[in-house]
mmCIF file of C-alpha atoms in Angstrom:
data_model
loop_
_atom_site.group_PDB
_atom_site.id
_atom_site.type_symbol
_atom_site.label_atom_id
_atom_site.label_comp_id
_atom_site.label_asym_id
_atom_site.label_seq_id
_atom_site.Cartn_x
_atom_site.Cartn_y
_atom_site.Cartn_z
ATOM 1 C CA MET A 1 -2.422 -16.204 -14.693
ATOM 2 C CA SER A 2 1.025 -14.656 -14.726
ATOM 3 C CA GLY A 3 1.469 -11.997 -12.057
ATOM 4 C CA LEU A 4 -1.276 -13.243 -9.753
ATOM 5 C CA LEU A 5 -1.124 -15.943 -7.098
ATOM 6 C CA ALA A 6 -2.348 -19.506 -7.459
ATOM 7 C CA PRO A 7 -2.704 -22.386 -4.993
ATOM 8 C CA GLY A 8 0.677 -23.907 -4.251
ATOM 9 C CA ASP A 9 2.625 -20.676 -4.732
ATOM 10 C CA ARG A 10 5.332 -19.870 -2.182
ATOM 11 C CA VAL A 11 4.715 -16.589 -0.326
ATOM 12 C CA VAL A 12 6.852 -15.024 2.395
ATOM 13 C CA VAL A 13 5.694 -12.821 5.277
ATOM 14 C CA VAL A 14 8.209 -10.063 6.091
ATOM 15 C CA SER A 15 8.372 -7.433 8.846
ATOM 16 C CA PRO A 16 9.957 -4.270 7.408
ATOM 17 C CA SER A 17 8.501 -1.983 10.074
ATOM 18 C CA SER A 18 7.288 -2.530 13.627
ATOM 19 C CA ALA A 19 7.487 -5.811 15.510
ATOM 20 C CA SER A 20 4.560 -8.219 15.678
ATOM 21 C CA PRO A 21 3.836 -10.830 18.339
ATOM 22 C CA ALA A 22 5.006 -14.214 17.074
ATOM 23 C CA GLU A 23 1.533 -15.656 17.529
ATOM 24 C CA ASP A 24 0.040 -13.006 15.208
ATOM 25 C CA VAL A 25 2.599 -13.748 12.496
ATOM 26 C CA ASP A 26 1.893 -17.460 12.871
ATOM 27 C CA ALA A 27 -1.864 -16.861 12.699
ATOM 28 C CA GLY A 28 -1.471 -14.842 9.502
ATOM 29 C CA VAL A 29 0.727 -17.498 7.934
ATOM 30 C CA ALA A 30 -1.864 -20.146 8.848
ATOM 31 C CA LEU A 31 -4.649 -18.188 7.135
ATOM 32 C CA LEU A 32 -2.526 -17.824 4.001
ATOM 33 C CA ARG A 33 -1.935 -21.567 4.033
ATOM 34 C CA GLY A 34 -5.704 -21.943 4.249
ATOM 35 C CA TRP A 35 -5.836 -20.274 0.829
ATOM 36 C CA GLY A 36 -3.690 -23.108 -0.507
ATOM 37 C CA LEU A 37 -0.488 -21.072 -0.509
ATOM 38 C CA ASP A 38 2.912 -22.348 0.620
ATOM 39 C CA ALA A 39 3.270 -19.564 3.177
ATOM 40 C CA VAL A 40 6.289 -19.085 5.436
ATOM 41 C CA ALA A 41 7.633 -16.340 7.692
ATOM 42 C CA ALA A 42 10.929 -14.691 6.769
ATOM 43 C CA PRO A 43 13.873 -15.468 9.088
ATOM 44 C CA HIS A 44 13.516 -12.174 10.992
ATOM 45 C CA ALA A 45 9.744 -11.695 10.706
ATOM 46 C CA LYS A 46 9.238 -12.329 14.430
ATOM 47 C CA ASP A 47 12.290 -10.416 15.652
ATOM 48 C CA TYR A 48 12.364 -7.469 18.036
ATOM 49 C CA HIS A 49 15.168 -4.913 17.858
ATOM 50 C CA PRO A 50 17.478 -5.445 20.852
ATOM 51 C CA GLY A 51 17.151 -1.811 21.970
ATOM 52 C CA LEU A 52 14.398 -0.141 19.953
ATOM 53 C CA ARG A 53 11.624 -2.571 20.713
ATOM 54 C CA TYR A 54 9.162 -0.869 18.381
ATOM 55 C CA LEU A 55 11.206 -2.191 15.439
ATOM 56 C CA ALA A 56 11.033 -5.719 14.043
ATOM 57 C CA GLY A 57 14.729 -6.455 14.418
ATOM 58 C CA THR A 58 17.671 -4.504 13.068
ATOM 59 C CA ASP A 59 17.502 -2.417 9.901
ATOM 60 C CA PRO A 60 19.968 -4.669 7.991
ATOM 61 C CA ASP A 61 18.059 -7.816 8.963
ATOM 62 C CA ARG A 62 14.700 -6.385 7.890
ATOM 63 C CA ALA A 63 16.186 -5.210 4.590
ATOM 64 C CA ALA A 64 17.879 -8.569 4.019
ATOM 65 C CA ASP A 65 14.587 -10.419 4.528
ATOM 66 C CA LEU A 66 12.791 -8.204 2.023
ATOM 67 C CA THR A 67 15.583 -8.382 -0.564
ATOM 68 C CA ALA A 68 15.910 -12.154 -0.267
ATOM 69 C CA ALA A 69 12.186 -12.721 -0.661
ATOM 70 C CA LEU A 70 11.845 -10.391 -3.658
ATOM 71 C CA VAL A 71 14.794 -11.825 -5.598
ATOM 72 C CA ASP A 72 14.100 -15.511 -4.872
ATOM 73 C CA PRO A 73 12.694 -17.052 -8.090
ATOM 74 C CA ALA A 74 10.794 -19.630 -6.020
ATOM 75 C CA VAL A 75 8.812 -16.909 -4.191
ATOM 76 C CA ARG A 76 5.665 -15.618 -5.900
ATOM 77 C CA GLY A 77 4.423 -13.248 -3.194
ATOM 78 C CA VAL A 78 5.795 -11.071 -0.397
ATOM 79 C CA LEU A 79 3.366 -9.790 2.241
ATOM 80 C CA CYS A 80 4.068 -7.397 5.101
ATOM 81 C CA ALA A 81 3.216 -8.491 8.636
ATOM 82 C CA ARG A 82 2.288 -5.011 9.835
ATOM 83 C CA GLY A 83 3.052 -1.295 9.566
ATOM 84 C CA GLY A 84 3.845 0.942 12.499
ATOM 85 C CA TYR A 85 7.276 2.430 11.907
ATOM 86 C CA GLY A 86 10.590 1.357 10.446
ATOM 87 C CA ALA A 87 10.334 1.034 6.660
ATOM 88 C CA GLN A 88 12.020 4.394 6.120
ATOM 89 C CA ARG A 89 14.985 3.188 8.185
ATOM 90 C CA MET A 90 15.631 0.143 5.989
ATOM 91 C CA VAL A 91 14.343 1.089 2.533
ATOM 92 C CA ASP A 92 17.751 2.328 1.349
ATOM 93 C CA LEU A 93 19.394 -0.929 2.469
ATOM 94 C CA VAL A 94 17.288 -3.050 0.092
ATOM 95 C CA ASP A 95 19.096 -4.152 -3.087
ATOM 96 C CA TRP A 96 16.629 -2.479 -5.426
ATOM 97 C CA PRO A 97 18.565 -3.035 -8.686
ATOM 98 C CA SER A 98 18.524 -6.783 -7.979
ATOM 99 C CA VAL A 99 14.826 -6.611 -7.104
ATOM 100 C CA ALA A 100 14.079 -4.825 -10.383
ATOM 101 C CA ALA A 101 16.095 -7.409 -12.334
ATOM 102 C CA ALA A 102 14.461 -10.421 -10.667
ATOM 103 C CA GLU A 103 11.378 -12.370 -11.706
ATOM 104 C CA PRO A 104 8.407 -10.255 -10.554
ATOM 105 C CA SER A 105 6.647 -11.103 -7.283
ATOM 106 C CA VAL A 106 3.401 -9.857 -5.771
ATOM 107 C CA PHE A 107 4.025 -7.370 -2.949
ATOM 108 C CA VAL A 108 1.409 -6.342 -0.365
ATOM 109 C CA GLY A 109 1.685 -3.698 2.346
ATOM 110 C CA SER A 110 0.069 -0.484 3.545
ATOM 111 C CA SER A 111 0.481 2.266 6.142
ATOM 112 C CA ASP A 112 4.230 2.422 6.927
ATOM 113 C CA ALA A 113 4.915 0.382 3.776
ATOM 114 C CA THR A 114 4.178 3.585 1.819
ATOM 115 C CA ALA A 115 7.948 4.165 1.773
ATOM 116 C CA LEU A 116 8.390 0.811 0.034
ATOM 117 C CA HIS A 117 5.596 1.455 -2.460
ATOM 118 C CA GLU A 118 7.313 4.696 -3.423
ATOM 119 C CA ARG A 119 10.548 2.827 -4.126
ATOM 120 C CA PHE A 120 8.748 0.185 -6.172
ATOM 121 C CA SER A 121 7.242 3.013 -8.206
ATOM 122 C CA ALA A 122 10.678 4.579 -8.760
ATOM 123 C CA PHE A 123 11.783 1.321 -10.405
ATOM 124 C CA GLY A 124 8.630 1.046 -12.517
ATOM 125 C CA LEU A 125 7.254 -1.815 -10.417
ATOM 126 C CA ALA A 126 3.666 -2.277 -9.296
ATOM 127 C CA SER A 127 2.463 -3.281 -5.830
ATOM 128 C CA TRP A 128 -0.679 -3.774 -3.763
ATOM 129 C CA PHE A 129 -1.926 -1.456 -0.997
ATOM 130 C CA GLY A 130 -3.909 -3.722 1.296
ATOM 131 C CA PRO A 131 -4.273 -5.299 4.751
ATOM 132 C CA MET A 132 -1.207 -6.798 6.419
ATOM 133 C CA VAL A 133 -1.245 -10.357 7.631
ATOM 134 C CA ALA A 134 -0.377 -9.955 11.339
ATOM 135 C CA THR A 135 -2.920 -7.178 11.959
ATOM 136 C CA PRO A 136 -6.623 -7.211 12.886
ATOM 137 C CA ALA A 137 -7.413 -6.003 9.358
ATOM 138 C CA PHE A 138 -6.382 -9.463 8.143
ATOM 139 C CA LEU A 139 -6.780 -11.678 11.193
ATOM 140 C CA SER A 140 -10.209 -10.441 12.344
ATOM 141 C CA ASP A 141 -11.845 -8.627 9.415
ATOM 142 C CA ALA A 142 -13.220 -11.366 7.164
ATOM 143 C CA VAL A 143 -14.384 -8.909 4.496
ATOM 144 C CA ALA A 144 -11.014 -7.154 4.219
ATOM 145 C CA ARG A 145 -9.282 -10.534 4.134
ATOM 146 C CA GLU A 146 -11.537 -11.771 1.344
ATOM 147 C CA ASN A 147 -11.015 -8.527 -0.591
ATOM 148 C CA LEU A 148 -7.273 -9.201 -0.409
ATOM 149 C CA ARG A 149 -7.646 -12.834 -1.445
ATOM 150 C CA ARG A 150 -9.736 -11.907 -4.480
ATOM 151 C CA ALA A 151 -7.272 -9.202 -5.496
ATOM 152 C CA LEU A 152 -4.271 -11.519 -5.301
ATOM 153 C CA PHE A 153 -5.925 -14.504 -6.993
ATOM 154 C CA GLU A 154 -8.301 -12.811 -9.439
ATOM 155 C CA GLY A 155 -7.102 -9.235 -9.892
ATOM 156 C CA VAL A 156 -8.919 -5.919 -9.609
ATOM 157 C CA ARG A 157 -10.778 -4.298 -12.494
ATOM 158 C CA SER A 158 -12.337 -1.351 -10.662
ATOM 159 C CA TYR A 159 -13.321 0.104 -7.313
ATOM 160 C CA SER A 160 -15.693 2.882 -6.338
ATOM 161 C CA GLY A 161 -15.868 6.075 -4.316
ATOM 162 C CA VAL A 162 -17.864 9.253 -3.791
ATOM 163 C CA PRO A 163 -17.513 12.243 -6.155
ATOM 164 C CA VAL A 164 -15.845 15.306 -4.597
ATOM 165 C CA VAL A 165 -14.695 17.222 -7.677
ATOM 166 C CA GLY A 166 -16.023 16.009 -11.016
ATOM 167 C CA GLY A 167 -14.096 15.119 -14.134
ATOM 168 C CA ARG A 168 -12.140 12.291 -15.705
ATOM 169 C CA ALA A 169 -8.415 11.646 -15.818
ATOM 170 C CA SER A 170 -5.980 8.759 -16.107
ATOM 171 C CA GLY A 171 -2.454 8.088 -14.938
ATOM 172 C CA VAL A 172 -0.263 5.772 -12.907
ATOM 173 C CA ALA A 173 -1.582 5.167 -9.367
ATOM 174 C CA PHE A 174 0.841 6.457 -6.728
ATOM 175 C CA GLY A 175 0.686 7.235 -3.018
ATOM 176 C CA GLY A 176 -0.373 5.736 0.293
ATOM 177 C CA ASN A 177 -0.436 7.080 3.828
ATOM 178 C CA LEU A 178 -0.467 10.899 3.980
ATOM 179 C CA SER A 179 2.057 11.332 6.798
ATOM 180 C CA LEU A 180 4.550 9.079 4.994
ATOM 181 C CA LEU A 181 4.458 10.593 1.519
ATOM 182 C CA GLY A 182 7.972 11.504 0.438
ATOM 183 C CA PRO A 183 9.214 12.079 -3.118
ATOM 184 C CA PRO A 184 6.681 13.781 -5.406
ATOM 185 C CA PRO A 185 4.658 11.589 -7.752
ATOM 186 C CA PRO A 186 5.574 11.208 -11.413
ATOM 187 C CA GLU A 187 4.033 13.728 -13.784
ATOM 188 C CA GLY A 188 0.418 12.884 -14.532
ATOM 189 C CA ALA A 189 0.000 10.426 -11.650
ATOM 190 C CA VAL A 190 -3.266 9.560 -9.974
ATOM 191 C CA VAL A 191 -2.533 10.079 -6.279
ATOM 192 C CA LEU A 192 -4.119 7.779 -3.703
ATOM 193 C CA VAL A 193 -3.984 9.049 -0.127
ATOM 194 C CA GLU A 194 -5.401 8.046 3.273
ATOM 195 C CA GLU A 195 -4.618 8.636 6.950
ATOM 196 C CA VAL A 196 -5.481 7.403 10.433
ATOM 197 C CA GLY A 197 -5.404 8.964 13.894
ATOM 198 C CA GLU A 198 -4.541 12.529 12.853
ATOM 199 C CA GLU A 199 -6.668 15.487 13.939
ATOM 200 C CA PRO A 200 -8.120 17.662 11.143
ATOM 201 C CA TYR A 201 -5.600 20.481 11.727
ATOM 202 C CA ARG A 202 -2.762 17.979 11.300
ATOM 203 C CA VAL A 203 -4.267 16.701 8.068
ATOM 204 C CA ASP A 204 -4.528 20.343 6.974
ATOM 205 C CA ARG A 205 -0.906 20.961 7.954
ATOM 206 C CA MET A 206 0.412 17.966 6.016
ATOM 207 C CA LEU A 207 -1.612 18.742 2.900
ATOM 208 C CA THR A 208 -0.652 22.420 3.049
ATOM 209 C CA ALA A 209 3.037 21.521 3.351
ATOM 210 C CA LEU A 210 2.778 19.250 0.316
ATOM 211 C CA ARG A 211 0.947 21.944 -1.652
ATOM 212 C CA ARG A 212 3.538 24.586 -0.777
ATOM 213 C CA SER A 213 6.340 22.256 -1.875
ATOM 214 C CA GLY A 214 4.679 21.730 -5.264
ATOM 215 C CA TRP A 215 4.083 18.055 -4.522
ATOM 216 C CA PHE A 216 0.646 18.092 -6.190
ATOM 217 C CA GLY A 217 1.771 20.244 -9.104
ATOM 218 C CA GLY A 218 1.663 17.581 -11.803
ATOM 219 C CA VAL A 219 -1.026 15.190 -10.587
ATOM 220 C CA ALA A 220 -3.884 14.154 -12.868
ATOM 221 C CA ALA A 221 -6.402 13.213 -10.161
ATOM 222 C CA VAL A 222 -6.699 12.425 -6.450
ATOM 223 C CA VAL A 223 -8.412 9.394 -4.920
ATOM 224 C CA LEU A 224 -9.073 9.480 -1.173
ATOM 225 C CA GLY A 225 -9.237 6.456 1.089
ATOM 226 C CA SER A 226 -10.219 6.247 4.750
ATOM 227 C CA TRP A 227 -9.701 8.833 7.503
ATOM 228 C CA ASP A 228 -10.580 6.773 10.562
ATOM 229 C CA GLY A 229 -9.673 8.305 13.906
ATOM 230 C CA CYS A 230 -9.109 11.732 12.371
ATOM 231 C CA GLY A 231 -11.700 13.551 14.460
ATOM 232 C CA ASP A 232 -15.026 14.955 13.333
ATOM 233 C CA ARG A 233 -15.545 13.543 9.848
ATOM 234 C CA SER A 234 -17.430 16.607 8.641
ATOM 235 C CA VAL A 235 -14.424 18.759 9.554
ATOM 236 C CA VAL A 236 -12.025 16.318 7.868
ATOM 237 C CA ASP A 237 -14.152 16.410 4.721
ATOM 238 C CA GLU A 238 -14.051 20.211 4.775
ATOM 239 C CA VAL A 239 -10.255 20.149 5.099
ATOM 240 C CA LEU A 240 -9.930 17.711 2.197
ATOM 241 C CA ALA A 241 -12.254 19.749 -0.005
ATOM 242 C CA ASP A 242 -10.450 22.977 0.890
ATOM 243 C CA ARG A 243 -6.913 21.645 0.365
ATOM 244 C CA LEU A 244 -7.516 19.267 -2.566
ATOM 245 C CA GLY A 245 -10.692 20.528 -4.192
ATOM 246 C CA THR A 246 -8.897 23.601 -5.519
ATOM 247 C CA LEU A 247 -6.138 21.711 -7.363
ATOM 248 C CA GLY A 248 -8.110 21.791 -10.598
ATOM 249 C CA VAL A 249 -8.178 17.997 -10.996
ATOM 250 C CA PRO A 250 -10.846 15.344 -10.388
ATOM 251 C CA VAL A 251 -11.116 14.206 -6.770
ATOM 252 C CA LEU A 252 -12.838 11.021 -5.626
ATOM 253 C CA GLY A 253 -13.497 10.364 -1.934
ATOM 254 C CA ASP A 254 -14.293 7.387 0.288
ATOM 255 C CA ALA A 255 -12.702 4.801 -2.005
ATOM 256 C CA GLY A 256 -12.443 2.259 0.818
ATOM 257 C CA PHE A 257 -8.695 1.650 1.032
ATOM 258 C CA GLY A 258 -6.589 2.336 4.119
ATOM 259 C CA HIS A 259 -7.210 2.047 7.853
ATOM 260 C CA CYS A 260 -10.892 1.186 7.850
ATOM 261 C CA PRO A 261 -13.144 -1.803 8.373
ATOM 262 C CA GLU A 262 -13.696 -3.968 5.284
ATOM 263 C CA GLN A 263 -10.892 -2.188 3.454
ATOM 264 C CA VAL A 264 -10.361 -2.887 -0.214
ATOM 265 C CA THR A 265 -7.023 -3.827 -1.738
ATOM 266 C CA VAL A 266 -5.927 -1.517 -4.555
ATOM 267 C CA PRO A 267 -3.002 -1.555 -6.983
ATOM 268 C CA LEU A 268 -0.267 1.068 -7.148
ATOM 269 C CA GLY A 269 2.175 1.537 -10.015
ATOM 270 C CA VAL A 270 -0.419 0.682 -12.674
ATOM 271 C CA ARG A 271 -2.452 2.889 -14.988
ATOM 272 C CA VAL A 272 -5.936 3.742 -13.773
ATOM 273 C CA GLU A 273 -8.737 6.007 -14.963
ATOM 274 C CA VAL A 274 -10.709 8.101 -12.489
ATOM 275 C CA ASP A 275 -14.276 9.006 -13.380
ATOM 276 C CA ALA A 276 -15.121 11.323 -10.516
ATOM 277 C CA ASP A 277 -18.587 11.954 -11.926
ATOM 278 C CA ALA A 278 -19.553 8.289 -11.871
ATOM 279 C CA GLY A 279 -17.496 7.592 -8.743
ATOM 280 C CA VAL A 280 -15.378 4.816 -10.279
ATOM 281 C CA VAL A 281 -11.670 4.029 -10.599
ATOM 282 C CA THR A 282 -11.001 1.630 -13.489
ATOM 283 C CA VAL A 283 -7.742 -0.313 -13.685
ATOM 284 C CA LEU A 284 -6.457 -0.012 -17.246
ATOM 285 C CA ASP A 285 -3.335 -2.187 -17.256
ATOM 286 C CA ARG A 286 -3.773 -5.799 -18.280
ATOM 287 C CA ALA A 287 -1.447 -8.757 -18.764
ATOM 288 C CA GLY A 288 0.824 -8.210 -21.743
ATOM 289 C CA SER A 289 -0.111 -4.540 -22.047
ATOM 290 C CA GLY A 290 3.511 -3.470 -22.204
ATOM 291 C CA GLY A 291 5.081 -0.607 -20.288
ATOM 292 C CA PRO A 292 7.004 -1.094 -17.049
ATOM 293 C CA ARG A 293 7.237 -4.728 -15.988
ATOM 294 C CA PRO A 294 4.724 -5.060 -13.127
ATOM 295 C CA LEU A 295 4.946 -7.012 -9.893
ATOM 296 C CA LEU A 296 1.320 -8.054 -10.347
ATOM 297 C CA ASP A 297 -1.345 -8.632 -12.918
ATOM 298 C CA VAL A 298 -4.191 -6.392 -11.859
ATOM 299 C CA ALA A 299 -7.054 -7.960 -13.742
ATOM 300 C CA SER A 300 -8.116 -11.470 -14.529
#
């Protein structure tokens, strides 16, 4: 089906953020080939920056890899190798007008790729928030890997969570990793947010800063992912309820996306409905539904 992947499709693994060991990139590519895909690594996917070794090569090279993969009509999917840090350094070097004008491709990334998801959203393009192919979430977590495979080959109709604040609302899914959120969401968006390795007071600080800036002012609902490594979970839950439960919109927790075992893959840039009473997020956009041209077809 148009917008999803099928056996034989060419997909490219890119490294827009931190560097990955070559053997991890190769292992991820091999697993993708095991799905029947024509998977290859981008020219600079295994690079290390000559001075800043935490980066996967230079900013222009990382941006060139991403641009080339997204505008190539022979490429059906573009998957990030890993997160870490670096996407914010190269995001403005990507030729986004050419990307928006090109034949749509599937894009997958999470964590540091939040900066890229935000830019896709600005151009009315959809993307997937899911495990990255040179990380343990893909290489070692069979459930997370299968969740990604099903999403890319079959689509996603719904996913579930735990009610925090009841109610129903719909809007375009927007967001990602809390510490990387930048421009405010479009009016009426459903915000998805998760974090890893931040103490509760830091989560509080980031959410409070966003609230004070008016970032949440126009959101229709909030869907929370994982908070692994963020200290005492009961304290984190109290912070989330305190900072987000008073926004006056439905809030759904524990939706399973982000830095957690067996993570689910979820679409961004598509219309979803949140039923925070039933604990379900339903994906509303379908093939041929009109609206912004998506980079994926979210339901089979």
